Amino acid sequence: MELSRRTFTALAGTAALGVALAGSGGAATGPQGPRVVPTGPPPPAPSADGRRHRVGFDRYSLLVDGRRLMLWSAELHPFRLPSPSLWRDVLQKLRAHGHNAVEVPVPWNHHSPAPGKYDFTGVRDLNLFLNTAAEERLYVVLRPGPYIGADVDAGGLPGWLTAVGATARSNDPEYLRHADAWLSAVDSIAVRHLFTGGGGTVLLYRIEEPAGDRAGDPAVRAHLAHLYAKARADRIDVPLFHGEGLFGPRGDGTRTPGFRAGAGYGRSGHLSDLALGITAQQVRPVFGGTSWGWLPGSGGHTSYGSGTPIDEGRRPTPELAPLQQFGHLVRTVPDLARLVPAGEVRAADARLTVDHLANPDTGAQVYVVRNDTAERVDSMLPGTGIEVPVSVAPHDAKLLVSGLDLGRRKLAYTTAQPMLSMAAGRVDVAVFVGRDGETAQVALDCEVQPNVDRADDEPAWTYGRGRLNVVAPLGVGGLSRVLVKKGDSDTPMVLLFADDATALRLWPYETPSGSLLVYGPAMLRSATLRDSTVHLVGDVDEDTGVEVWGPRGITEVTWNGEPVPTYVGRARSLVMEGLMPDAPSVDLPGLGGWRRRGGNPESQRDFDDSGWTVADRTSSHSVTPVPEGGPVLFADDYGFHYGDVWYRGRLTDTRGLTSVSLSYSTGTHGLLMAWLDGRPLGTHRMPAPDGDTGEKGTWTATARFAVPEELRERGRHVLSVLVRPMGHDGDERARDTHKAARGLMAAAFEGGSRSVEWRIQGAAAPDRVRGPLNNGGLHGEREGWHLPGHDDREWRAVDLPRGERRQGVAWYRTEFRLDVDPDMDASVGLTLKDDPERAYRVQIFLNGWNMGQYLNDVDMQHTFVLPNGILRTRGLNTLALAVLSDGTTPSGPGEVRLTLLGAVRGGVPVKAVDSPGG
């Protein structure tokens, strides 16, 4: 079988690397040995419990303290959520929606402003994140790179590495020296959080990303071997793996469980992976977040949350349904952790494909039924014992089971996918899910006829030939409940039926006193049992009831600290009397009181650039050739790695000069503006990418500008050039393409050769809080115009929308105050809209933090999330907009307004992010 790139990895690396898997201190990390670990309860949810743990694996799954673990990990980028308080919010949402692990890339460039300098404070506090993940009882797959991909600038490699004479992602000793220093900094934190040592929940350690067609290159493989050895030398004793490992036998004959990196959001993908024996799956970002500042890769997109199950504003979406269902299924049905291929099954309708597997310990039969067509298919499945047709939606899949123990009863078959099986006090609970409009049929083997109570009108049941058959339409009336009593067991069983939307309001939770299940609210964050009361904490987004199946002895319920009156329902649950009210409305102010100031004095001939760096180098470590005769003009060579870069070239004679040609290199959507003696020569923009160039990491062009005749004269002249380089190439194939030049490459003059003395200026030294990725080299950034507290009283008062026509930079500032109820979690964005024919772009600064880039005439993003913590939801905020316009059209800003992205009553406490002012 063959899987695509980035699809699978091995939990111990490749045999050719010869990496030792033995752990240290008795915390074994290799294969378990010849003894087969039988199917049984999974390990309890992890925590930093101070105890040593054994982490291993066999051909089927990971093994934690001798128990099988199916890993259902969600990729999360803390660096794309620059508000540490909100990390807990997203981690709680991942856990509540079924994930038992989180994969965390750690970008080198986010933490390292210069060689040998590493910052793990504030929004870069890795120790805080790992502590929070442990408190939320999630395993961590740590991914420190050094190269992480992840659509960040240079794949996470630091900007300063572009000016180092070393080949990245290879066995070059100079590169390994820097990579080792980076890994030492990360590993010194990680080692304190290893699950094997009890200090945290770091369970796996993922090295590097795939090297594309260079994966087999000896230098690349030697590099990986070095990284493995480095991790072991740093006392990382959990299993290691990397981006392009093995699926199947290793060189020594042992098998590793499959690991899927970058699993999709739909059922078809992760169920097909399960059928392939892949029991450790990592779902590509479940929460994407914001590529704030100059964090984005060369594509330049600010939002990383488009289409993610938890959107950029931290709001759960319907995309979470299949992830939640699968997560709770693999967590509560241990049979799935050890499956082997079983006899071939063919659907009566050949449009359905069926993978048949079985658990050799329990005899449970598992069928993954997939529909790859664009039409719903209903078909019998001969040979499965499923006696009625199975319905599968277009481009969807189902996991069906037979012969499975559900608590103390036996499931004969089901036409709906199980979501969970659990004991809640004196009852067993099983949940079955499917699409709205489908009909679920569940058959239980019962030698003795049970008593059946319908708690809702929709389900129906029959009994005959030793089998109880229950049928329920999904999506009608919300949750359907059936109580099964007596018969083959004295323990009652509650069967619950839900469509996708209803299932997203079902919340299982484990407590030291036992498991409970809550139905109704938008989210359950925690549950605590004290005496006879269960204290629930969570979110409410609309009028809703609360229903609880809980441990024995629970008679009272509170919600967010308030008592909830309840009665005992027909399905043995505690049911709220009445409804909890909807969340109150959130009012956002209009934005007015704008002040404006021009922002490109560097274009003027008499601007003082004496403090700028002289661009006089003759050689470069870039992969871009230096033009013959030089000088080197590449921004990275002079220490300017992020954001806008200014150049000023002194000419002594422009007689006969008819045009200037400026060659430059950028990422996607880069641009160049030029002035001669303060007179605009014009703007050049890189073309918008299309289907053939969407993945292009570096764009080069030559902009030719005519020189006005009145400027062709003897004497001193200044050519001023502003380049917006966007991001560095992502270097996915490990060819050092992150070193491609950014900024000016060369200048040519028609009408005679010209001697030019160049000076260059980019971003000032980064402030201690916001780091190197926040700012570029605009004059206003260097002068602190984006910062709260800057004195803008001398700026000109203006109203929006604006419509001026000029080439260059203009700054706009205003303040606004919010007073959101402290019990509310309101997600707020900034929306910009204007005539799409107007050619300009805007850098958005909130309280000094660069929240992204808006391109008015490109059909991209119009609303930018303002994360709580950076946004003062109860206080004063400073908003600054830096507008770049090319002068060919009127430029804005046009409409600028605050937008409520969503609000719930609940959330987590949020601490203000440090935002030093000017």
mmCIF file of N, CA and C in Angstrom, residues 829-834 836 844 854-864 895 897 899:
data_model
loop_
_atom_site.group_PDB
_atom_site.id
_atom_site.type_symbol
_atom_site.label_atom_id
_atom_site.label_comp_id
_atom_site.label_asym_id
_atom_site.label_seq_id
_atom_site.Cartn_x
_atom_site.Cartn_y
_atom_site.Cartn_z
ATOM 1 N N GLY A 829 -13.538 41.213 15.797
ATOM 2 C CA GLY A 829 -12.647 41.407 14.667
ATOM 3 C C GLY A 829 -12.719 42.825 14.150
ATOM 4 N N LEU A 830 -11.775 43.162 13.300
ATOM 5 C CA LEU A 830 -11.773 44.448 12.613
ATOM 6 C C LEU A 830 -12.046 44.179 11.139
ATOM 7 N N THR A 831 -13.082 44.817 10.607
ATOM 8 C CA THR A 831 -13.480 44.621 9.210
ATOM 9 C C THR A 831 -13.144 45.866 8.400
ATOM 10 N N LEU A 832 -12.485 45.660 7.248
ATOM 11 C CA LEU A 832 -12.163 46.730 6.314
ATOM 12 C C LEU A 832 -12.796 46.410 4.972
ATOM 13 N N LYS A 833 -13.472 47.400 4.392
ATOM 14 C CA LYS A 833 -14.101 47.215 3.084
ATOM 15 C C LYS A 833 -13.975 48.504 2.295
ATOM 16 N N ASP A 834 -13.856 48.365 0.974
ATOM 17 C CA ASP A 834 -13.739 49.520 0.098
ATOM 18 C C ASP A 834 -14.012 49.053 -1.329
ATOM 19 N N PRO A 836 -13.227 47.598 -4.567
ATOM 20 C CA PRO A 836 -12.115 46.693 -4.864
ATOM 21 C C PRO A 836 -11.202 47.181 -5.976
ATOM 22 N N ILE A 844 -2.360 46.498 10.124
ATOM 23 C CA ILE A 844 -3.274 46.749 11.239
ATOM 24 C C ILE A 844 -2.518 46.558 12.554
ATOM 25 N N TYR A 854 -4.044 43.822 5.198
ATOM 26 C CA TYR A 854 -5.242 43.840 4.359
ATOM 27 C C TYR A 854 -4.870 44.340 2.972
ATOM 28 N N LEU A 855 -5.230 43.583 1.932
ATOM 29 C CA LEU A 855 -4.987 43.974 0.539
ATOM 30 C C LEU A 855 -6.335 44.278 -0.095
ATOM 31 N N ASN A 856 -6.624 45.559 -0.303
ATOM 32 C CA ASN A 856 -7.975 45.947 -0.705
ATOM 33 C C ASN A 856 -8.370 45.404 -2.067
ATOM 34 N N ASP A 857 -7.445 45.416 -3.024
ATOM 35 C CA ASP A 857 -7.821 45.051 -4.392
ATOM 36 C C ASP A 857 -7.530 43.590 -4.710
ATOM 37 N N VAL A 858 -7.277 42.794 -3.698
ATOM 38 C CA VAL A 858 -7.097 41.351 -3.868
ATOM 39 C C VAL A 858 -8.199 40.669 -3.073
ATOM 40 N N ASP A 859 -8.855 39.727 -3.669
ATOM 41 C CA ASP A 859 -9.988 39.059 -3.029
ATOM 42 C C ASP A 859 -9.475 38.110 -1.944
ATOM 43 N N MET A 860 -9.108 38.700 -0.820
ATOM 44 C CA MET A 860 -8.564 37.901 0.276
ATOM 45 C C MET A 860 -9.373 38.179 1.542
ATOM 46 N N GLN A 861 -8.722 38.551 2.582
ATOM 47 C CA GLN A 861 -9.332 38.649 3.895
ATOM 48 C C GLN A 861 -9.811 40.073 4.161
ATOM 49 N N HIS A 862 -11.023 40.193 4.712
ATOM 50 C CA HIS A 862 -11.567 41.504 5.072
ATOM 51 C C HIS A 862 -11.728 41.679 6.581
ATOM 52 N N THR A 863 -11.853 40.591 7.329
ATOM 53 C CA THR A 863 -12.014 40.687 8.774
ATOM 54 C C THR A 863 -10.822 40.052 9.468
ATOM 55 N N PHE A 864 -10.256 40.773 10.426
ATOM 56 C CA PHE A 864 -9.045 40.363 11.128
ATOM 57 C C PHE A 864 -9.367 40.227 12.613
ATOM 58 N N GLU A 895 -14.410 51.738 4.635
ATOM 59 C CA GLU A 895 -15.152 51.404 5.852
ATOM 60 C C GLU A 895 -14.241 50.629 6.799
ATOM 61 N N ARG A 897 -14.585 49.049 10.717
ATOM 62 C CA ARG A 897 -15.513 48.867 11.834
ATOM 63 C C ARG A 897 -15.154 47.630 12.629
ATOM 64 N N THR A 899 -16.319 44.182 14.427
ATOM 65 C CA THR A 899 -17.299 43.149 14.092
ATOM 66 C C THR A 899 -17.333 42.109 15.199
#
